[in-house]
Amino acid sequence: MSASIAHEVNQPLAGIVTNGEAGLRWLDRKEPELGEVRSAMERIIRDGKRASQVVERLRALARKAPQQTALLDLNEVITEGVALVQREIQSHHVALQLDLARDLPPVLAGRVELQQVVINLMMNGMQAMEPVTDRPRHLVVRSFAQAEEVFVSVQDSGIGIDPENMSRLFNAFFTTRANGMGMGLSIGRSIIESYGGRIWASSNDGAGTTFQFALPARADGAS
Amino acid sequence: VSRGPQPPRTAKALPVVFVVDDDPSVREALSSLFRSVDLQVELFGSTAEFLQHKRPDGASCLVLDIRLPGVSGLDFQAQLQQASIRIPIIFMTGHGDIPMSVRAMKAGAVDFLAKPFRDQDMLDAVAAALQRDRQVREAEDAATSLRANYDLLSPREREVMALVTTGLMNKQVAGQLGLSEITVKIHRGHAMKKMNARSLADLVRMAESLGLHKPKAHQA
């Protein structure tokens, strides 16, 4: 699903970039072709609107989800997510460590959406470790409960994140990867926040980054 | 009905860039970019539309989205190869998929660009693709006209050509074929003229391209 979303946003963005570049080339000609520049700019505006409509639809999609909420065991969500990225874990030569607390209180959320968030965090961690060759590629997924909240953290030993980028990580279209769309974390934040939770990142003492989210704990059987 | 020696095809059609992408935003933007550097462009929303279109005589290349409804860009690349339609392909992809790009490049793609790409990267890729197509076409034209010229030779002239291009003197050729030296000279002159050969070295190179000296089977 995330691939098709990326495709849908990426098409108008590619159009915008190319129209902008083409417009500059028409301007830079010996005899600037203003008619062509105007058409390029009109297409830029049209494509920009289209991209923002796609993002709007995504937001609506993320908001609509509470229909399918249920009391969930986050450990199950994590183990199912791990099963889905098993191939990537192997192909990235990553050592995965699961550190899951017993007897976690449940959280109220959409299972598929939370899985999407967990998978996205694991994929990000693996991608951050792609350039690493001089130390183990270690991915640690933890769960624990603390003060009425259930936490999930994903810790990598990757290349880390510049402090100046930390605050923008969860913004739509912000990415540090050449091929990244900058959608994964921003969608993740919409999902977590729609269930009353929070998501953040911090640099490890050693190498790499830790992403975590926390969701309100629900007593068993509560609404 | 006399056919003279055929000169190489000279009708130089302008190069054309074909764009196949199901998204009008990308198509129109690419059209503008290519036209801004005076390249001719033809746009298509699907591979089927592209196949229906007549391909020109001049150099051309195909800028192809890898994700198309119906048939994927990679499958289409294979289809073109099966149909012996040779056109250099530049792939565009929405997400940098490394296994896909490796497959595309192995199957002969010129380049693989992730959207959004830099305009200069695209223009460089197109220039390289057109250059490649031009070279292929020139080589094909040269081979075709060489073969056509060779077809104009009489059986005797072919024999003389085959022998003189192995390095034999006229006298030796005459001996082998049971002809007079002067007759060999005349046949040799005709052969050179029909083949448009400027020198014996030129004729030797043509004999090699035509494969005249391959196995011994050619000894009459």
mmCIF file of N, CA, C and O in Angstrom, chain A residues 22-108:
data_model
loop_
_atom_site.group_PDB
_atom_site.id
_atom_site.type_symbol
_atom_site.label_atom_id
_atom_site.label_comp_id
_atom_site.label_asym_id
_atom_site.label_seq_id
_atom_site.Cartn_x
_atom_site.Cartn_y
_atom_site.Cartn_z
ATOM 1 N N ALA A 22 12.191 22.573 -16.847
ATOM 2 C CA ALA A 22 11.937 22.893 -18.257
ATOM 3 C C ALA A 22 11.662 24.382 -18.403
ATOM 4 O O ALA A 22 12.163 25.034 -19.328
ATOM 5 N N GLY A 23 10.880 24.942 -17.462
ATOM 6 C CA GLY A 23 10.582 26.374 -17.513
ATOM 7 C C GLY A 23 11.852 27.210 -17.501
ATOM 8 O O GLY A 23 11.987 28.170 -18.266
ATOM 9 N N LEU A 24 12.799 26.828 -16.636
ATOM 10 C CA LEU A 24 14.066 27.558 -16.588
ATOM 11 C C LEU A 24 14.806 27.462 -17.915
ATOM 12 O O LEU A 24 15.396 28.437 -18.387
ATOM 13 N N ARG A 25 14.750 26.299 -18.522
ATOM 14 C CA ARG A 25 15.442 26.140 -19.795
ATOM 15 C C ARG A 25 14.799 26.999 -20.892
ATOM 16 O O ARG A 25 15.490 27.563 -21.729
ATOM 17 N N TRP A 26 13.455 27.078 -20.868
ATOM 18 C CA TRP A 26 12.789 27.949 -21.851
ATOM 19 C C TRP A 26 13.191 29.400 -21.606
ATOM 20 O O TRP A 26 13.377 30.170 -22.553
ATOM 21 N N LEU A 27 13.324 29.799 -20.332
ATOM 22 C CA LEU A 27 13.719 31.172 -20.005
ATOM 23 C C LEU A 27 15.152 31.459 -20.434
ATOM 24 O O LEU A 27 15.481 32.567 -20.842
ATOM 25 N N ASP A 28 15.999 30.438 -20.300
ATOM 26 C CA ASP A 28 17.432 30.635 -20.550
ATOM 27 C C ASP A 28 17.784 30.568 -22.026
ATOM 28 O O ASP A 28 18.938 30.737 -22.393
ATOM 29 N N ARG A 29 16.810 30.284 -22.871
ATOM 30 C CA ARG A 29 17.123 30.255 -24.305
ATOM 31 C C ARG A 29 17.467 31.657 -24.791
ATOM 32 O O ARG A 29 17.101 32.641 -24.170
ATOM 33 N N LYS A 30 18.182 31.707 -25.905
ATOM 34 C CA LYS A 30 18.568 33.006 -26.467
ATOM 35 C C LYS A 30 17.340 33.899 -26.621
ATOM 36 O O LYS A 30 17.354 35.070 -26.290
ATOM 37 N N GLU A 31 16.267 33.302 -27.171
ATOM 38 C CA GLU A 31 14.995 34.015 -27.261
ATOM 39 C C GLU A 31 14.041 33.319 -26.287
ATOM 40 O O GLU A 31 13.450 32.310 -26.649
ATOM 41 N N PRO A 32 13.928 33.835 -25.065
ATOM 42 C CA PRO A 32 13.078 33.141 -24.084
ATOM 43 C C PRO A 32 11.670 32.925 -24.624
ATOM 44 O O PRO A 32 11.091 33.819 -25.251
ATOM 45 N N GLU A 33 11.142 31.726 -24.404
ATOM 46 C CA GLU A 33 9.800 31.396 -24.883
ATOM 47 C C GLU A 33 8.823 31.567 -23.733
ATOM 48 O O GLU A 33 8.555 30.628 -22.988
ATOM 49 N N LEU A 34 8.286 32.760 -23.603
ATOM 50 C CA LEU A 34 7.461 33.051 -22.433
ATOM 51 C C LEU A 34 6.167 32.230 -22.425
ATOM 52 O O LEU A 34 5.668 31.872 -21.366
ATOM 53 N N GLY A 35 5.636 31.941 -23.611
ATOM 54 C CA GLY A 35 4.432 31.119 -23.668
ATOM 55 C C GLY A 35 4.675 29.745 -23.057
ATOM 56 O O GLY A 35 3.842 29.224 -22.312
ATOM 57 N N GLU A 36 5.839 29.178 -23.356
ATOM 58 C CA GLU A 36 6.180 27.863 -22.794
ATOM 59 C C GLU A 36 6.390 27.968 -21.288
ATOM 60 O O GLU A 36 6.012 27.064 -20.539
ATOM 61 N N VAL A 37 7.017 29.055 -20.859
ATOM 62 C CA VAL A 37 7.242 29.234 -19.415
ATOM 63 C C VAL A 37 5.898 29.309 -18.702
ATOM 64 O O VAL A 37 5.685 28.672 -17.672
ATOM 65 N N ARG A 38 4.978 30.066 -19.295
ATOM 66 C CA ARG A 38 3.648 30.181 -18.690
ATOM 67 C C ARG A 38 2.962 28.818 -18.585
ATOM 68 O O ARG A 38 2.447 28.460 -17.532
ATOM 69 N N SER A 39 3.008 28.030 -19.665
ATOM 70 C CA SER A 39 2.368 26.708 -19.608
ATOM 71 C C SER A 39 3.019 25.855 -18.525
ATOM 72 O O SER A 39 2.333 25.121 -17.807
ATOM 73 N N ALA A 40 4.355 25.928 -18.439
ATOM 74 C CA ALA A 40 5.043 25.117 -17.421
ATOM 75 C C ALA A 40 4.565 25.520 -16.030
ATOM 76 O O ALA A 40 4.301 24.669 -15.180
ATOM 77 N N MET A 41 4.410 26.824 -15.811
ATOM 78 C CA MET A 41 3.998 27.274 -14.476
ATOM 79 C C MET A 41 2.561 26.865 -14.190
ATOM 80 O O MET A 41 2.226 26.491 -13.063
ATOM 81 N N GLU A 42 1.715 26.912 -15.210
ATOM 82 C CA GLU A 42 0.332 26.473 -14.999
ATOM 83 C C GLU A 42 0.293 24.991 -14.619
ATOM 84 O O GLU A 42 -0.486 24.583 -13.752
ATOM 85 N N ARG A 43 1.164 24.214 -15.262
ATOM 86 C CA ARG A 43 1.191 22.783 -14.924
ATOM 87 C C ARG A 43 1.735 22.572 -13.514
ATOM 88 O O ARG A 43 1.297 21.683 -12.798
ATOM 89 N N ILE A 44 2.693 23.410 -13.117
ATOM 90 C CA ILE A 44 3.241 23.298 -11.755
ATOM 91 C C ILE A 44 2.131 23.528 -10.735
ATOM 92 O O ILE A 44 1.982 22.772 -9.768
ATOM 93 N N ILE A 45 1.324 24.566 -10.973
ATOM 94 C CA ILE A 45 0.235 24.868 -10.032
ATOM 95 C C ILE A 45 -0.758 23.713 -9.989
ATOM 96 O O ILE A 45 -1.155 23.244 -8.926
ATOM 97 N N ARG A 46 -1.111 23.218 -11.172
ATOM 98 C CA ARG A 46 -2.072 22.109 -11.236
ATOM 99 C C ARG A 46 -1.536 20.883 -10.499
ATOM 100 O O ARG A 46 -2.231 20.267 -9.690
ATOM 101 N N ASP A 47 -0.265 20.543 -10.744
ATOM 102 C CA ASP A 47 0.310 19.346 -10.119
ATOM 103 C C ASP A 47 0.485 19.538 -8.621
ATOM 104 O O ASP A 47 0.339 18.593 -7.842
ATOM 105 N N GLY A 48 0.812 20.763 -8.224
ATOM 106 C CA GLY A 48 0.937 21.038 -6.790
ATOM 107 C C GLY A 48 -0.385 20.812 -6.085
ATOM 108 O O GLY A 48 -0.447 20.201 -5.015
ATOM 109 N N LYS A 49 -1.466 21.288 -6.703
ATOM 110 C CA LYS A 49 -2.795 21.079 -6.111
ATOM 111 C C LYS A 49 -3.119 19.604 -6.031
ATOM 112 O O LYS A 49 -3.679 19.120 -5.056
ATOM 113 N N ARG A 50 -2.745 18.902 -7.101
ATOM 114 C CA ARG A 50 -3.040 17.473 -7.135
ATOM 115 C C ARG A 50 -2.291 16.743 -6.004
ATOM 116 O O ARG A 50 -2.856 15.900 -5.315
ATOM 117 N N ALA A 51 -1.009 17.097 -5.813
ATOM 118 C CA ALA A 51 -0.231 16.450 -4.751
ATOM 119 C C ALA A 51 -0.874 16.717 -3.399
ATOM 120 O O ALA A 51 -0.968 15.831 -2.550
ATOM 121 N N SER A 52 -1.340 17.951 -3.208
ATOM 122 C CA SER A 52 -1.900 18.258 -1.894
ATOM 123 C C SER A 52 -3.228 17.536 -1.697
ATOM 124 O O SER A 52 -3.589 17.168 -0.583
ATOM 125 N N GLN A 53 -3.951 17.282 -2.788
ATOM 126 C CA GLN A 53 -5.180 16.496 -2.657
ATOM 127 C C GLN A 53 -4.884 15.058 -2.241
ATOM 128 O O GLN A 53 -5.606 14.478 -1.444
ATOM 129 N N VAL A 54 -3.793 14.526 -2.788
ATOM 130 C CA VAL A 54 -3.417 13.163 -2.409
ATOM 131 C C VAL A 54 -3.106 13.111 -0.920
ATOM 132 O O VAL A 54 -3.551 12.217 -0.190
ATOM 133 N N VAL A 55 -2.342 14.103 -0.457
ATOM 134 C CA VAL A 55 -1.985 14.140 0.960
ATOM 135 C C VAL A 55 -3.246 14.280 1.807
ATOM 136 O O VAL A 55 -3.388 13.641 2.855
ATOM 137 N N GLU A 56 -4.172 15.103 1.335
ATOM 138 C CA GLU A 56 -5.427 15.284 2.071
ATOM 139 C C GLU A 56 -6.181 13.959 2.187
ATOM 140 O O GLU A 56 -6.705 13.614 3.243
ATOM 141 N N ARG A 57 -6.187 13.210 1.088
ATOM 142 C CA ARG A 57 -6.855 11.903 1.114
ATOM 143 C C ARG A 57 -6.180 10.965 2.105
ATOM 144 O O ARG A 57 -6.831 10.202 2.801
ATOM 145 N N LEU A 58 -4.851 11.038 2.150
ATOM 146 C CA LEU A 58 -4.113 10.191 3.095
ATOM 147 C C LEU A 58 -4.508 10.529 4.524
ATOM 148 O O LEU A 58 -4.715 9.652 5.352
ATOM 149 N N ARG A 59 -4.576 11.833 4.800
ATOM 150 C CA ARG A 59 -4.952 12.266 6.144
ATOM 151 C C ARG A 59 -6.323 11.715 6.492
ATOM 152 O O ARG A 59 -6.530 11.185 7.576
ATOM 153 N N ALA A 60 -7.249 11.843 5.555
ATOM 154 C CA ALA A 60 -8.611 11.367 5.789
ATOM 155 C C ALA A 60 -8.590 9.871 6.064
ATOM 156 O O ALA A 60 -9.283 9.382 6.947
ATOM 157 N N LEU A 61 -7.751 9.182 5.299
ATOM 158 C CA LEU A 61 -7.633 7.739 5.463
ATOM 159 C C LEU A 61 -7.145 7.405 6.867
ATOM 160 O O LEU A 61 -7.647 6.500 7.525
ATOM 161 N N ALA A 62 -6.146 8.162 7.318
ATOM 162 C CA ALA A 62 -5.575 7.897 8.639
ATOM 163 C C ALA A 62 -6.593 8.210 9.736
ATOM 164 O O ALA A 62 -6.589 7.600 10.790
ATOM 165 N N ARG A 63 -7.465 9.194 9.481
ATOM 166 C CA ARG A 63 -8.453 9.587 10.500
ATOM 167 C C ARG A 63 -9.619 8.610 10.564
ATOM 168 O O ARG A 63 -10.228 8.411 11.595
ATOM 169 N N LYS A 64 -9.934 8.009 9.432
ATOM 170 C CA LYS A 64 -11.119 7.168 9.351
ATOM 171 C C LYS A 64 -10.975 5.869 10.129
ATOM 172 O O LYS A 64 -11.944 5.243 10.515
ATOM 173 N N ALA A 65 -9.711 5.487 10.358
ATOM 174 C CA ALA A 65 -9.434 4.136 10.834
ATOM 175 C C ALA A 65 -10.123 3.706 12.129
ATOM 176 O O ALA A 65 -10.415 2.530 12.269
ATOM 177 N N PRO A 66 -10.392 4.600 13.116
ATOM 178 C CA PRO A 66 -10.895 4.130 14.408
ATOM 179 C C PRO A 66 -12.073 3.167 14.331
ATOM 180 O O PRO A 66 -12.343 2.482 15.309
ATOM 181 N N GLN A 67 -12.774 3.073 13.185
ATOM 182 C CA GLN A 67 -13.842 2.078 13.065
ATOM 183 C C GLN A 67 -13.363 0.679 13.418
ATOM 184 O O GLN A 67 -14.092 -0.098 14.011
ATOM 185 N N GLN A 68 -12.128 0.377 13.024
ATOM 186 C CA GLN A 68 -11.655 -0.998 13.211
ATOM 187 C C GLN A 68 -10.771 -1.136 14.444
ATOM 188 O O GLN A 68 -9.899 -1.978 14.489
ATOM 189 N N THR A 69 -10.980 -0.282 15.420
ATOM 190 C CA THR A 69 -10.120 -0.394 16.594
ATOM 191 C C THR A 69 -10.530 -1.597 17.439
ATOM 192 O O THR A 69 -11.674 -2.035 17.432
ATOM 193 N N ALA A 70 -9.546 -2.092 18.148
ATOM 194 C CA ALA A 70 -9.798 -3.223 19.039
ATOM 195 C C ALA A 70 -8.754 -3.167 20.139
ATOM 196 O O ALA A 70 -7.767 -2.446 20.024
ATOM 197 N N LEU A 71 -8.998 -3.912 21.191
ATOM 198 C CA LEU A 71 -7.964 -4.020 22.229
ATOM 199 C C LEU A 71 -6.862 -4.922 21.695
ATOM 200 O O LEU A 71 -7.125 -6.058 21.292
ATOM 201 N N LEU A 72 -5.675 -4.394 21.694
ATOM 202 C CA LEU A 72 -4.583 -5.131 21.048
ATOM 203 C C LEU A 72 -3.454 -5.402 22.017
ATOM 204 O O LEU A 72 -3.136 -4.573 22.877
ATOM 205 N N ASP A 73 -2.839 -6.549 21.818
ATOM 206 C CA ASP A 73 -1.590 -6.852 22.508
ATOM 207 C C ASP A 73 -0.450 -6.394 21.588
ATOM 208 O O ASP A 73 -0.263 -6.949 20.501
ATOM 209 N N LEU A 74 0.281 -5.379 22.020
ATOM 210 C CA LEU A 74 1.335 -4.837 21.139
ATOM 211 C C LEU A 74 2.411 -5.878 20.823
ATOM 212 O O LEU A 74 3.038 -5.816 19.762
ATOM 213 N N ASN A 75 2.616 -6.820 21.716
ATOM 214 C CA ASN A 75 3.609 -7.868 21.421
ATOM 215 C C ASN A 75 3.198 -8.681 20.197
ATOM 216 O O ASN A 75 4.027 -9.039 19.368
ATOM 217 N N GLU A 76 1.882 -8.917 20.090
ATOM 218 C CA GLU A 76 1.404 -9.642 18.899
ATOM 219 C C GLU A 76 1.617 -8.821 17.643
ATOM 220 O O GLU A 76 2.040 -9.326 16.609
ATOM 221 N N VAL A 77 1.305 -7.530 17.775
ATOM 222 C CA VAL A 77 1.489 -6.638 16.623
ATOM 223 C C VAL A 77 2.944 -6.666 16.173
ATOM 224 O O VAL A 77 3.256 -6.740 14.975
ATOM 225 N N ILE A 78 3.857 -6.633 17.153
ATOM 226 C CA ILE A 78 5.288 -6.627 16.818
ATOM 227 C C ILE A 78 5.691 -7.947 16.150
ATOM 228 O O ILE A 78 6.324 -7.948 15.088
ATOM 229 N N THR A 79 5.288 -9.074 16.753
ATOM 230 C CA THR A 79 5.717 -10.364 16.180
ATOM 231 C C THR A 79 5.140 -10.561 14.781
ATOM 232 O O THR A 79 5.817 -11.066 13.897
ATOM 233 N N GLU A 80 3.913 -10.135 14.571
ATOM 234 C CA GLU A 80 3.352 -10.247 13.212
ATOM 235 C C GLU A 80 4.114 -9.349 12.235
ATOM 236 O O GLU A 80 4.373 -9.736 11.105
ATOM 237 N N GLY A 81 4.449 -8.164 12.711
ATOM 238 C CA GLY A 81 5.216 -7.238 11.861
ATOM 239 C C GLY A 81 6.570 -7.825 11.505
ATOM 240 O O GLY A 81 7.010 -7.758 10.352
ATOM 241 N N VAL A 82 7.222 -8.430 12.488
ATOM 242 C CA VAL A 82 8.534 -9.035 12.250
ATOM 243 C C VAL A 82 8.424 -10.131 11.190
ATOM 244 O O VAL A 82 9.255 -10.220 10.281
ATOM 245 N N ALA A 83 7.356 -10.922 11.287
ATOM 246 C CA ALA A 83 7.188 -12.002 10.314
ATOM 247 C C ALA A 83 7.100 -11.439 8.895
ATOM 248 O O ALA A 83 7.598 -12.029 7.947
ATOM 249 N N LEU A 84 6.491 -10.267 8.777
ATOM 250 C CA LEU A 84 6.303 -9.688 7.437
ATOM 251 C C LEU A 84 7.596 -9.108 6.853
ATOM 252 O O LEU A 84 7.694 -8.926 5.642
ATOM 253 N N VAL A 85 8.557 -8.780 7.711
ATOM 254 C CA VAL A 85 9.803 -8.206 7.169
ATOM 255 C C VAL A 85 10.977 -9.177 7.300
ATOM 256 O O VAL A 85 12.127 -8.785 7.161
ATOM 257 N N GLN A 86 10.646 -10.450 7.533
ATOM 258 C CA GLN A 86 11.703 -11.453 7.714
ATOM 259 C C GLN A 86 12.705 -11.449 6.556
ATOM 260 O O GLN A 86 13.904 -11.529 6.748
ATOM 261 N N ARG A 87 12.166 -11.344 5.343
ATOM 262 C CA ARG A 87 13.061 -11.379 4.172
ATOM 263 C C ARG A 87 14.021 -10.206 4.155
ATOM 264 O O ARG A 87 15.201 -10.354 3.870
ATOM 265 N N GLU A 88 13.486 -9.022 4.481
ATOM 266 C CA GLU A 88 14.342 -7.833 4.496
ATOM 267 C C GLU A 88 15.415 -7.960 5.574
ATOM 268 O O GLU A 88 16.545 -7.540 5.384
ATOM 269 N N ILE A 89 15.022 -8.530 6.730
ATOM 270 C CA ILE A 89 15.993 -8.687 7.815
ATOM 271 C C ILE A 89 17.156 -9.533 7.328
ATOM 272 O O ILE A 89 18.322 -9.201 7.539
ATOM 273 N N GLN A 90 16.820 -10.614 6.603
ATOM 274 C CA GLN A 90 17.895 -11.472 6.097
ATOM 275 C C GLN A 90 18.708 -10.788 5.019
ATOM 276 O O GLN A 90 19.929 -10.796 5.051
ATOM 277 N N SER A 91 18.001 -10.159 4.066
ATOM 278 C CA SER A 91 18.750 -9.581 2.944
ATOM 279 C C SER A 91 19.599 -8.391 3.392
ATOM 280 O O SER A 91 20.593 -8.065 2.755
ATOM 281 N N HIS A 92 19.208 -7.732 4.470
ATOM 282 C CA HIS A 92 20.029 -6.610 4.977
ATOM 283 C C HIS A 92 21.099 -7.087 5.960
ATOM 284 O O HIS A 92 21.803 -6.273 6.519
ATOM 285 N N HIS A 93 21.166 -8.387 6.198
ATOM 286 C CA HIS A 93 22.135 -8.944 7.155
ATOM 287 C C HIS A 93 22.028 -8.263 8.509
ATOM 288 O O HIS A 93 23.010 -7.764 9.054
ATOM 289 N N VAL A 94 20.815 -8.234 9.010
ATOM 290 C CA VAL A 94 20.572 -7.558 10.278
ATOM 291 C C VAL A 94 20.310 -8.614 11.357
ATOM 292 O O VAL A 94 19.609 -9.600 11.125
ATOM 293 N N ALA A 95 20.921 -8.385 12.528
ATOM 294 C CA ALA A 95 20.628 -9.246 13.680
ATOM 295 C C ALA A 95 19.490 -8.594 14.452
ATOM 296 O O ALA A 95 19.617 -7.460 14.917
ATOM 297 N N LEU A 96 18.375 -9.309 14.549
ATOM 298 C CA LEU A 96 17.198 -8.752 15.217
ATOM 299 C C LEU A 96 17.083 -9.311 16.626
ATOM 300 O O LEU A 96 17.214 -10.514 16.846
ATOM 301 N N GLN A 97 16.867 -8.413 17.576
ATOM 302 C CA GLN A 97 16.672 -8.842 18.954
ATOM 303 C C GLN A 97 15.308 -8.346 19.412
ATOM 304 O O GLN A 97 15.012 -7.155 19.303
ATOM 305 N N LEU A 98 14.475 -9.272 19.898
ATOM 306 C CA LEU A 98 13.168 -8.880 20.424
ATOM 307 C C LEU A 98 13.235 -8.895 21.944
ATOM 308 O O LEU A 98 13.650 -9.884 22.546
ATOM 309 N N ASP A 99 12.836 -7.822 22.537
ATOM 310 C CA ASP A 99 12.924 -7.676 23.985
ATOM 311 C C ASP A 99 11.538 -7.255 24.459
ATOM 312 O O ASP A 99 11.280 -6.071 24.675
ATOM 313 N N LEU A 100 10.605 -8.222 24.559
ATOM 314 C CA LEU A 100 9.198 -7.889 24.771
ATOM 315 C C LEU A 100 8.774 -8.184 26.210
ATOM 316 O O LEU A 100 8.988 -9.299 26.708
ATOM 317 N N ALA A 101 8.188 -7.189 26.856
ATOM 318 C CA ALA A 101 7.763 -7.367 28.249
ATOM 319 C C ALA A 101 6.573 -8.317 28.321
ATOM 320 O O ALA A 101 5.699 -8.275 27.449
ATOM 321 N N ARG A 102 6.530 -9.157 29.360
ATOM 322 C CA ARG A 102 5.371 -10.021 29.553
ATOM 323 C C ARG A 102 4.223 -9.212 30.147
ATOM 324 O O ARG A 102 4.434 -8.184 30.770
ATOM 325 N N ASP A 103 3.043 -9.718 29.951
ATOM 326 C CA ASP A 103 1.850 -9.154 30.597
ATOM 327 C C ASP A 103 1.666 -7.666 30.315
ATOM 328 O O ASP A 103 1.439 -6.868 31.211
ATOM 329 N N LEU A 104 1.816 -7.290 29.045
ATOM 330 C CA LEU A 104 1.574 -5.893 28.665
ATOM 331 C C LEU A 104 0.086 -5.611 28.765
ATOM 332 O O LEU A 104 -0.719 -6.436 28.333
ATOM 333 N N PRO A 105 -0.312 -4.458 29.291
ATOM 334 C CA PRO A 105 -1.720 -4.093 29.183
ATOM 335 C C PRO A 105 -2.068 -3.833 27.718
ATOM 336 O O PRO A 105 -1.191 -3.447 26.943
ATOM 337 N N PRO A 106 -3.302 -4.057 27.308
ATOM 338 C CA PRO A 106 -3.662 -3.831 25.897
ATOM 339 C C PRO A 106 -3.771 -2.344 25.573
ATOM 340 O O PRO A 106 -3.853 -1.507 26.487
ATOM 341 N N VAL A 107 -3.750 -2.050 24.280
ATOM 342 C CA VAL A 107 -4.013 -0.678 23.819
ATOM 343 C C VAL A 107 -5.200 -0.741 22.866
ATOM 344 O O VAL A 107 -5.496 -1.801 22.305
ATOM 345 N N LEU A 108 -5.863 0.385 22.686
ATOM 346 C CA LEU A 108 -7.025 0.438 21.804
ATOM 347 C C LEU A 108 -6.597 1.103 20.501
ATOM 348 O O LEU A 108 -6.310 2.302 20.483
#
